[in-house]
């Protein structure tokens, strides 16, 4: 991946964002990339979420809601890897109100324009530093809800950890008959009812 330039050239905020990019650089492939038209607002505003697009995308091309737009808040920063194979130009985006009377969402995106200098291949990496935090299920709550396991599919039960927990906590039941005493069946008693009169 591209090597970080001398730290005095980047602010601490830029260093942090670039480190996120470095962590995900090797995940960039044709299988993980989307076209800009495939990207949705929900994809890019989930806090901590990363996304690869198969071209350079400008802020106006990013999904948004009416009443606000993506706004570049600082100058672009450009870095190169040590072999001069990649050029990475990145910048931060915040939201800016375009019409009054709306509650402005406080989202923060980092957009990285990646260019393979040799093949002139262009991609975009997006990282949402601040966005919507998706709720997560507490492990204790999941354990408390494990009684619902008979009512869901085995696949879902495995995903929630119920099926595995149930089987790991149970052990096969075995019975030992080695010391059992043989008992003869009880004797049969015959009763002659031929002379029995009910009236």
PDB file of C-alpha atoms in Angstrom:
ATOM      1  CA  UNK A   1       0.000   0.000   0.000  1.00  0.00           C
ATOM      2  CA  UNK A   2       1.074   3.628  -0.348  1.00  0.00           C
ATOM      3  CA  UNK A   3       3.560   4.651   2.313  1.00  0.00           C
ATOM      4  CA  UNK A   4       2.672   7.476   4.683  1.00  0.00           C
ATOM      5  CA  UNK A   5       4.670  10.628   3.929  1.00  0.00           C
ATOM      6  CA  UNK A   6       6.622  12.441   6.661  1.00  0.00           C
ATOM      7  CA  UNK A   7       4.232  13.050   9.550  1.00  0.00           C
ATOM      8  CA  UNK A   8       4.941  16.769   9.734  1.00  0.00           C
ATOM      9  CA  UNK A   9       3.176  17.150   6.392  1.00  0.00           C
ATOM     10  CA  UNK A  10      -0.105  15.731   7.720  1.00  0.00           C
ATOM     11  CA  UNK A  11      -2.267  16.856  10.591  1.00  0.00           C
ATOM     12  CA  UNK A  12      -3.094  14.295  13.292  1.00  0.00           C
ATOM     13  CA  UNK A  13      -6.603  14.054  11.854  1.00  0.00           C
ATOM     14  CA  UNK A  14      -5.243  13.351   8.380  1.00  0.00           C
ATOM     15  CA  UNK A  15      -2.819  10.764   9.751  1.00  0.00           C
ATOM     16  CA  UNK A  16      -5.698   8.945  11.452  1.00  0.00           C
ATOM     17  CA  UNK A  17      -7.788   8.947   8.264  1.00  0.00           C
ATOM     18  CA  UNK A  18      -4.878   7.831   6.113  1.00  0.00           C
ATOM     19  CA  UNK A  19      -4.169   4.982   8.523  1.00  0.00           C
ATOM     20  CA  UNK A  20      -7.746   3.776   8.013  1.00  0.00           C
ATOM     21  CA  UNK A  21      -7.143   3.837   4.278  1.00  0.00           C
ATOM     22  CA  UNK A  22      -3.914   1.842   4.641  1.00  0.00           C
ATOM     23  CA  UNK A  23      -5.732  -0.786   6.710  1.00  0.00           C
ATOM     24  CA  UNK A  24      -8.264  -1.360   3.922  1.00  0.00           C
ATOM     25  CA  UNK A  25      -6.104  -0.831   0.852  1.00  0.00           C
ATOM     26  CA  UNK A  26      -5.481  -4.547   0.262  1.00  0.00           C
ATOM     27  CA  UNK A  27      -9.234  -5.207   0.273  1.00  0.00           C
ATOM     28  CA  UNK A  28      -9.669  -3.260  -2.943  1.00  0.00           C
ATOM     29  CA  UNK A  29     -10.607  -5.646  -5.753  1.00  0.00           C
ATOM     30  CA  UNK A  30     -13.112  -5.987  -8.572  1.00  0.00           C
ATOM     31  CA  UNK A  31     -15.285  -8.070  -6.250  1.00  0.00           C
ATOM     32  CA  UNK A  32     -15.467  -5.393  -3.544  1.00  0.00           C
ATOM     33  CA  UNK A  33     -15.919  -2.336  -5.786  1.00  0.00           C
ATOM     34  CA  UNK A  34     -19.218  -0.746  -6.726  1.00  0.00           C
ATOM     35  CA  UNK A  35     -20.128   1.735  -9.400  1.00  0.00           C
ATOM     36  CA  UNK A  36     -21.153   5.197  -8.153  1.00  0.00           C
ATOM     37  CA  UNK A  37     -24.743   4.452  -9.214  1.00  0.00           C
ATOM     38  CA  UNK A  38     -24.827   1.403  -6.937  1.00  0.00           C
ATOM     39  CA  UNK A  39     -23.852   3.395  -3.858  1.00  0.00           C
ATOM     40  CA  UNK A  40     -26.629   4.563  -1.539  1.00  0.00           C
ATOM     41  CA  UNK A  41     -26.781   7.074   1.285  1.00  0.00           C
ATOM     42  CA  UNK A  42     -27.158   4.273   3.839  1.00  0.00           C
ATOM     43  CA  UNK A  43     -23.929   2.730   2.587  1.00  0.00           C
ATOM     44  CA  UNK A  44     -21.848   5.824   3.162  1.00  0.00           C
ATOM     45  CA  UNK A  45     -23.321   7.222   6.388  1.00  0.00           C
ATOM     46  CA  UNK A  46     -22.939   4.141   8.586  1.00  0.00           C
ATOM     47  CA  UNK A  47     -20.254   5.123  11.078  1.00  0.00           C
ATOM     48  CA  UNK A  48     -17.050   3.169  10.512  1.00  0.00           C
ATOM     49  CA  UNK A  49     -18.216   1.802   7.165  1.00  0.00           C
ATOM     50  CA  UNK A  50     -15.806   1.703   4.198  1.00  0.00           C
ATOM     51  CA  UNK A  51     -16.662   1.593   0.530  1.00  0.00           C
ATOM     52  CA  UNK A  52     -14.759   1.236  -2.748  1.00  0.00           C
ATOM     53  CA  UNK A  53     -16.048   2.757  -5.988  1.00  0.00           C
ATOM     54  CA  UNK A  54     -14.679   2.005  -9.441  1.00  0.00           C
ATOM     55  CA  UNK A  55     -14.024   5.627 -10.455  1.00  0.00           C
ATOM     56  CA  UNK A  56     -13.163   9.011  -8.971  1.00  0.00           C
ATOM     57  CA  UNK A  57     -16.270  10.477  -7.359  1.00  0.00           C
ATOM     58  CA  UNK A  58     -16.786  14.151  -6.622  1.00  0.00           C
ATOM     59  CA  UNK A  59     -18.855  15.401  -3.640  1.00  0.00           C
ATOM     60  CA  UNK A  60     -21.897  16.365  -5.787  1.00  0.00           C
ATOM     61  CA  UNK A  61     -22.020  12.774  -7.078  1.00  0.00           C
ATOM     62  CA  UNK A  62     -22.387  11.286  -3.607  1.00  0.00           C
ATOM     63  CA  UNK A  63     -25.858  10.336  -2.358  1.00  0.00           C
ATOM     64  CA  UNK A  64     -27.494  12.843  -0.019  1.00  0.00           C
ATOM     65  CA  UNK A  65     -30.877  14.046   1.196  1.00  0.00           C
ATOM     66  CA  UNK A  66     -32.711  17.209   0.215  1.00  0.00           C
ATOM     67  CA  UNK A  67     -31.935  20.268   2.290  1.00  0.00           C
ATOM     68  CA  UNK A  68     -28.194  19.697   2.611  1.00  0.00           C
ATOM     69  CA  UNK A  69     -25.123  18.839   0.568  1.00  0.00           C
ATOM     70  CA  UNK A  70     -21.622  17.435   1.025  1.00  0.00           C
ATOM     71  CA  UNK A  71     -19.088  20.182   1.577  1.00  0.00           C
ATOM     72  CA  UNK A  72     -15.308  19.938   1.379  1.00  0.00           C
ATOM     73  CA  UNK A  73     -13.948  21.529   4.542  1.00  0.00           C
ATOM     74  CA  UNK A  74     -10.230  21.647   3.825  1.00  0.00           C
ATOM     75  CA  UNK A  75      -7.702  21.508   1.015  1.00  0.00           C
ATOM     76  CA  UNK A  76      -6.936  18.213  -0.682  1.00  0.00           C
ATOM     77  CA  UNK A  77      -3.818  16.336   0.382  1.00  0.00           C
ATOM     78  CA  UNK A  78      -1.856  14.277  -2.133  1.00  0.00           C
ATOM     79  CA  UNK A  79       0.620  11.509  -1.317  1.00  0.00           C
ATOM     80  CA  UNK A  80       2.567   8.955  -3.369  1.00  0.00           C
ATOM     81  CA  UNK A  81       3.836   5.511  -2.513  1.00  0.00           C
ATOM     82  CA  UNK A  82       7.565   4.879  -2.348  1.00  0.00           C
ATOM     83  CA  UNK A  83       7.609   3.311  -5.840  1.00  0.00           C
ATOM     84  CA  UNK A  84       5.605   6.147  -7.405  1.00  0.00           C
ATOM     85  CA  UNK A  85       2.998   3.641  -8.603  1.00  0.00           C
ATOM     86  CA  UNK A  86       0.041   5.158  -6.789  1.00  0.00           C
ATOM     87  CA  UNK A  87      -1.154   8.675  -6.226  1.00  0.00           C
ATOM     88  CA  UNK A  88      -3.656   9.193  -3.424  1.00  0.00           C
ATOM     89  CA  UNK A  89      -5.507  12.479  -3.107  1.00  0.00           C
ATOM     90  CA  UNK A  90      -7.804  12.700  -0.084  1.00  0.00           C
ATOM     91  CA  UNK A  91     -10.059  15.216   1.631  1.00  0.00           C
ATOM     92  CA  UNK A  92     -12.726  15.510   4.319  1.00  0.00           C
ATOM     93  CA  UNK A  93     -16.427  16.180   3.767  1.00  0.00           C
ATOM     94  CA  UNK A  94     -19.000  17.529   6.185  1.00  0.00           C
ATOM     95  CA  UNK A  95     -22.632  18.436   5.648  1.00  0.00           C
ATOM     96  CA  UNK A  96     -23.827  21.951   4.813  1.00  0.00           C
ATOM     97  CA  UNK A  97     -27.412  23.187   4.872  1.00  0.00           C
ATOM     98  CA  UNK A  98     -28.847  24.305   1.544  1.00  0.00           C
ATOM     99  CA  UNK A  99     -32.346  25.213   2.739  1.00  0.00           C
ATOM    100  CA  UNK A 100     -33.538  26.553   6.048  1.00  0.00           C
ATOM    101  CA  UNK A 101     -35.792  24.818   8.526  1.00  0.00           C
ATOM    102  CA  UNK A 102     -34.132  21.403   8.469  1.00  0.00           C
ATOM    103  CA  UNK A 103     -32.100  19.619  11.101  1.00  0.00           C
ATOM    104  CA  UNK A 104     -28.611  19.258   9.655  1.00  0.00           C
ATOM    105  CA  UNK A 105     -27.147  15.757  10.114  1.00  0.00           C
ATOM    106  CA  UNK A 106     -23.603  15.756  11.488  1.00  0.00           C
ATOM    107  CA  UNK A 107     -21.865  13.354   9.116  1.00  0.00           C
ATOM    108  CA  UNK A 108     -18.156  13.288   8.364  1.00  0.00           C
ATOM    109  CA  UNK A 109     -16.672  11.427   5.394  1.00  0.00           C
ATOM    110  CA  UNK A 110     -13.131  10.954   4.150  1.00  0.00           C
ATOM    111  CA  UNK A 111     -12.816  10.526   0.399  1.00  0.00           C
ATOM    112  CA  UNK A 112      -9.664   9.064  -1.163  1.00  0.00           C
ATOM    113  CA  UNK A 113      -9.064   9.308  -4.899  1.00  0.00           C
ATOM    114  CA  UNK A 114      -6.658   6.511  -5.834  1.00  0.00           C
ATOM    115  CA  UNK A 115      -4.858   6.573  -9.157  1.00  0.00           C
ATOM    116  CA  UNK A 116      -2.664   3.794 -10.453  1.00  0.00           C
ATOM    117  CA  UNK A 117      -0.164   5.926 -12.326  1.00  0.00           C
ATOM    118  CA  UNK A 118       1.099   3.063 -14.489  1.00  0.00           C
ATOM    119  CA  UNK A 119      -2.296   1.842 -15.732  1.00  0.00           C
ATOM    120  CA  UNK A 120      -4.215   5.094 -15.190  1.00  0.00           C
ATOM    121  CA  UNK A 121      -6.768   3.151 -13.164  1.00  0.00           C
ATOM    122  CA  UNK A 122      -8.938   5.339 -10.904  1.00  0.00           C
ATOM    123  CA  UNK A 123     -10.872   4.325  -7.807  1.00  0.00           C
ATOM    124  CA  UNK A 124     -12.435   5.996  -4.790  1.00  0.00           C
ATOM    125  CA  UNK A 125     -12.249   4.848  -1.176  1.00  0.00           C
ATOM    126  CA  UNK A 126     -14.802   6.309   1.268  1.00  0.00           C
ATOM    127  CA  UNK A 127     -14.632   6.023   5.045  1.00  0.00           C
ATOM    128  CA  UNK A 128     -17.401   7.340   7.284  1.00  0.00           C
ATOM    129  CA  UNK A 129     -15.745   8.710  10.407  1.00  0.00           C
ATOM    130  CA  UNK A 130     -18.980  10.099  11.853  1.00  0.00           C
ATOM    131  CA  UNK A 131     -22.419   8.892  10.896  1.00  0.00           C
ATOM    132  CA  UNK A 132     -25.282   6.711  12.021  1.00  0.00           C
ATOM    133  CA  UNK A 133     -24.298   4.197  14.674  1.00  0.00           C
ATOM    134  CA  UNK A 134     -26.009   0.893  14.019  1.00  0.00           C
ATOM    135  CA  UNK A 135     -27.457  -0.754  17.148  1.00  0.00           C
ATOM    136  CA  UNK A 136     -25.771  -3.947  18.252  1.00  0.00           C
ATOM    137  CA  UNK A 137     -27.240  -6.809  20.232  1.00  0.00           C
ATOM    138  CA  UNK A 138     -25.741  -7.288  23.666  1.00  0.00           C
ATOM    139  CA  UNK A 139     -24.360 -10.795  24.227  1.00  0.00           C
ATOM    140  CA  UNK A 140     -26.236 -11.076  27.541  1.00  0.00           C
ATOM    141  CA  UNK A 141     -29.486 -10.126  25.807  1.00  0.00           C
ATOM    142  CA  UNK A 142     -28.844 -12.715  23.097  1.00  0.00           C
ATOM    143  CA  UNK A 143     -28.298 -15.353  25.741  1.00  0.00           C
ATOM    144  CA  UNK A 144     -31.542 -14.369  27.486  1.00  0.00           C
ATOM    145  CA  UNK A 145     -33.401 -14.716  24.180  1.00  0.00           C
ATOM    146  CA  UNK A 146     -31.987 -18.153  23.415  1.00  0.00           C
ATOM    147  CA  UNK A 147     -35.298 -19.726  24.484  1.00  0.00           C
ATOM    148  CA  UNK A 148     -36.587 -18.623  21.059  1.00  0.00           C
ATOM    149  CA  UNK A 149     -34.204 -21.059  19.345  1.00  0.00           C
ATOM    150  CA  UNK A 150     -36.936 -23.653  18.519  1.00  0.00           C
ATOM    151  CA  UNK A 151     -38.857 -20.994  16.599  1.00  0.00           C
ATOM    152  CA  UNK A 152     -36.094 -19.896  14.195  1.00  0.00           C
ATOM    153  CA  UNK A 153     -34.127 -21.666  11.493  1.00  0.00           C
ATOM    154  CA  UNK A 154     -30.980 -23.568  12.408  1.00  0.00           C
ATOM    155  CA  UNK A 155     -28.953 -21.130  10.269  1.00  0.00           C
ATOM    156  CA  UNK A 156     -30.232 -18.101  12.201  1.00  0.00           C
ATOM    157  CA  UNK A 157     -29.786 -19.919  15.512  1.00  0.00           C
ATOM    158  CA  UNK A 158     -26.160 -20.601  14.592  1.00  0.00           C
ATOM    159  CA  UNK A 159     -25.607 -16.940  13.638  1.00  0.00           C
ATOM    160  CA  UNK A 160     -27.009 -15.800  16.993  1.00  0.00           C
ATOM    161  CA  UNK A 161     -24.920 -18.363  18.851  1.00  0.00           C
ATOM    162  CA  UNK A 162     -27.922 -20.207  20.209  1.00  0.00           C
ATOM    163  CA  UNK A 163     -27.480 -23.500  18.369  1.00  0.00           C
ATOM    164  CA  UNK A 164     -23.791 -23.746  19.213  1.00  0.00           C
ATOM    165  CA  UNK A 165     -24.347 -22.760  22.854  1.00  0.00           C
ATOM    166  CA  UNK A 166     -27.148 -25.283  23.235  1.00  0.00           C
ATOM    167  CA  UNK A 167     -25.068 -28.132  21.852  1.00  0.00           C
ATOM    168  CA  UNK A 168     -21.886 -27.180  23.693  1.00  0.00           C
ATOM    169  CA  UNK A 169     -23.696 -27.083  27.029  1.00  0.00           C
ATOM    170  CA  UNK A 170     -25.327 -30.448  26.551  1.00  0.00           C
ATOM    171  CA  UNK A 171     -23.559 -33.786  26.673  1.00  0.00           C
ATOM    172  CA  UNK A 172     -24.747 -37.150  25.395  1.00  0.00           C
ATOM    173  CA  UNK A 173     -26.786 -39.046  27.974  1.00  0.00           C
ATOM    174  CA  UNK A 174     -25.611 -42.621  28.540  1.00  0.00           C
ATOM    175  CA  UNK A 175     -27.090 -45.323  30.682  1.00  0.00           C
ATOM    176  CA  UNK A 176     -25.066 -48.066  32.371  1.00  0.00           C
ATOM    177  CA  UNK A 177     -26.848 -51.383  32.646  1.00  0.00           C
ATOM    178  CA  UNK A 178     -23.789 -53.381  33.686  1.00  0.00           C
ATOM    179  CA  UNK A 179     -24.873 -53.663  37.337  1.00  0.00           C
ATOM    180  CA  UNK A 180     -28.572 -54.040  36.707  1.00  0.00           C
ATOM    181  CA  UNK A 181     -30.209 -57.111  38.265  1.00  0.00           C
ATOM    182  CA  UNK A 182     -32.291 -59.317  36.084  1.00  0.00           C
ATOM    183  CA  UNK A 183     -35.875 -59.502  37.257  1.00  0.00           C
ATOM    184  CA  UNK A 184     -38.193 -62.284  36.225  1.00  0.00           C
ATOM    185  CA  UNK A 185     -41.530 -61.228  34.868  1.00  0.00           C
ATOM    186  CA  UNK A 186     -44.331 -61.475  37.446  1.00  0.00           C
ATOM    187  CA  UNK A 187     -46.332 -64.710  37.563  1.00  0.00           C
ATOM    188  CA  UNK A 188     -49.611 -64.726  35.714  1.00  0.00           C
ATOM    189  CA  UNK A 189     -52.701 -65.429  37.841  1.00  0.00           C
ATOM    190  CA  UNK A 190     -55.734 -66.856  36.110  1.00  0.00           C
ATOM    191  CA  UNK A 191     -59.210 -66.245  37.548  1.00  0.00           C
ATOM    192  CA  UNK A 192     -62.160 -68.375  36.500  1.00  0.00           C
ATOM    193  CA  UNK A 193     -65.152 -66.124  36.011  1.00  0.00           C
ATOM    194  CA  UNK A 194     -67.453 -68.694  34.398  1.00  0.00           C
ATOM    195  CA  UNK A 195     -69.633 -69.009  37.468  1.00  0.00           C
ATOM    196  CA  UNK A 196     -69.587 -65.317  38.315  1.00  0.00           C
ATOM    197  CA  UNK A 197     -73.057 -63.758  38.229  1.00  0.00           C
ATOM    198  CA  UNK A 198     -73.413 -60.011  38.143  1.00  0.00           C
ATOM    199  CA  UNK A 199     -77.148 -60.125  39.184  1.00  0.00           C
TER     200      UNK A 199
END
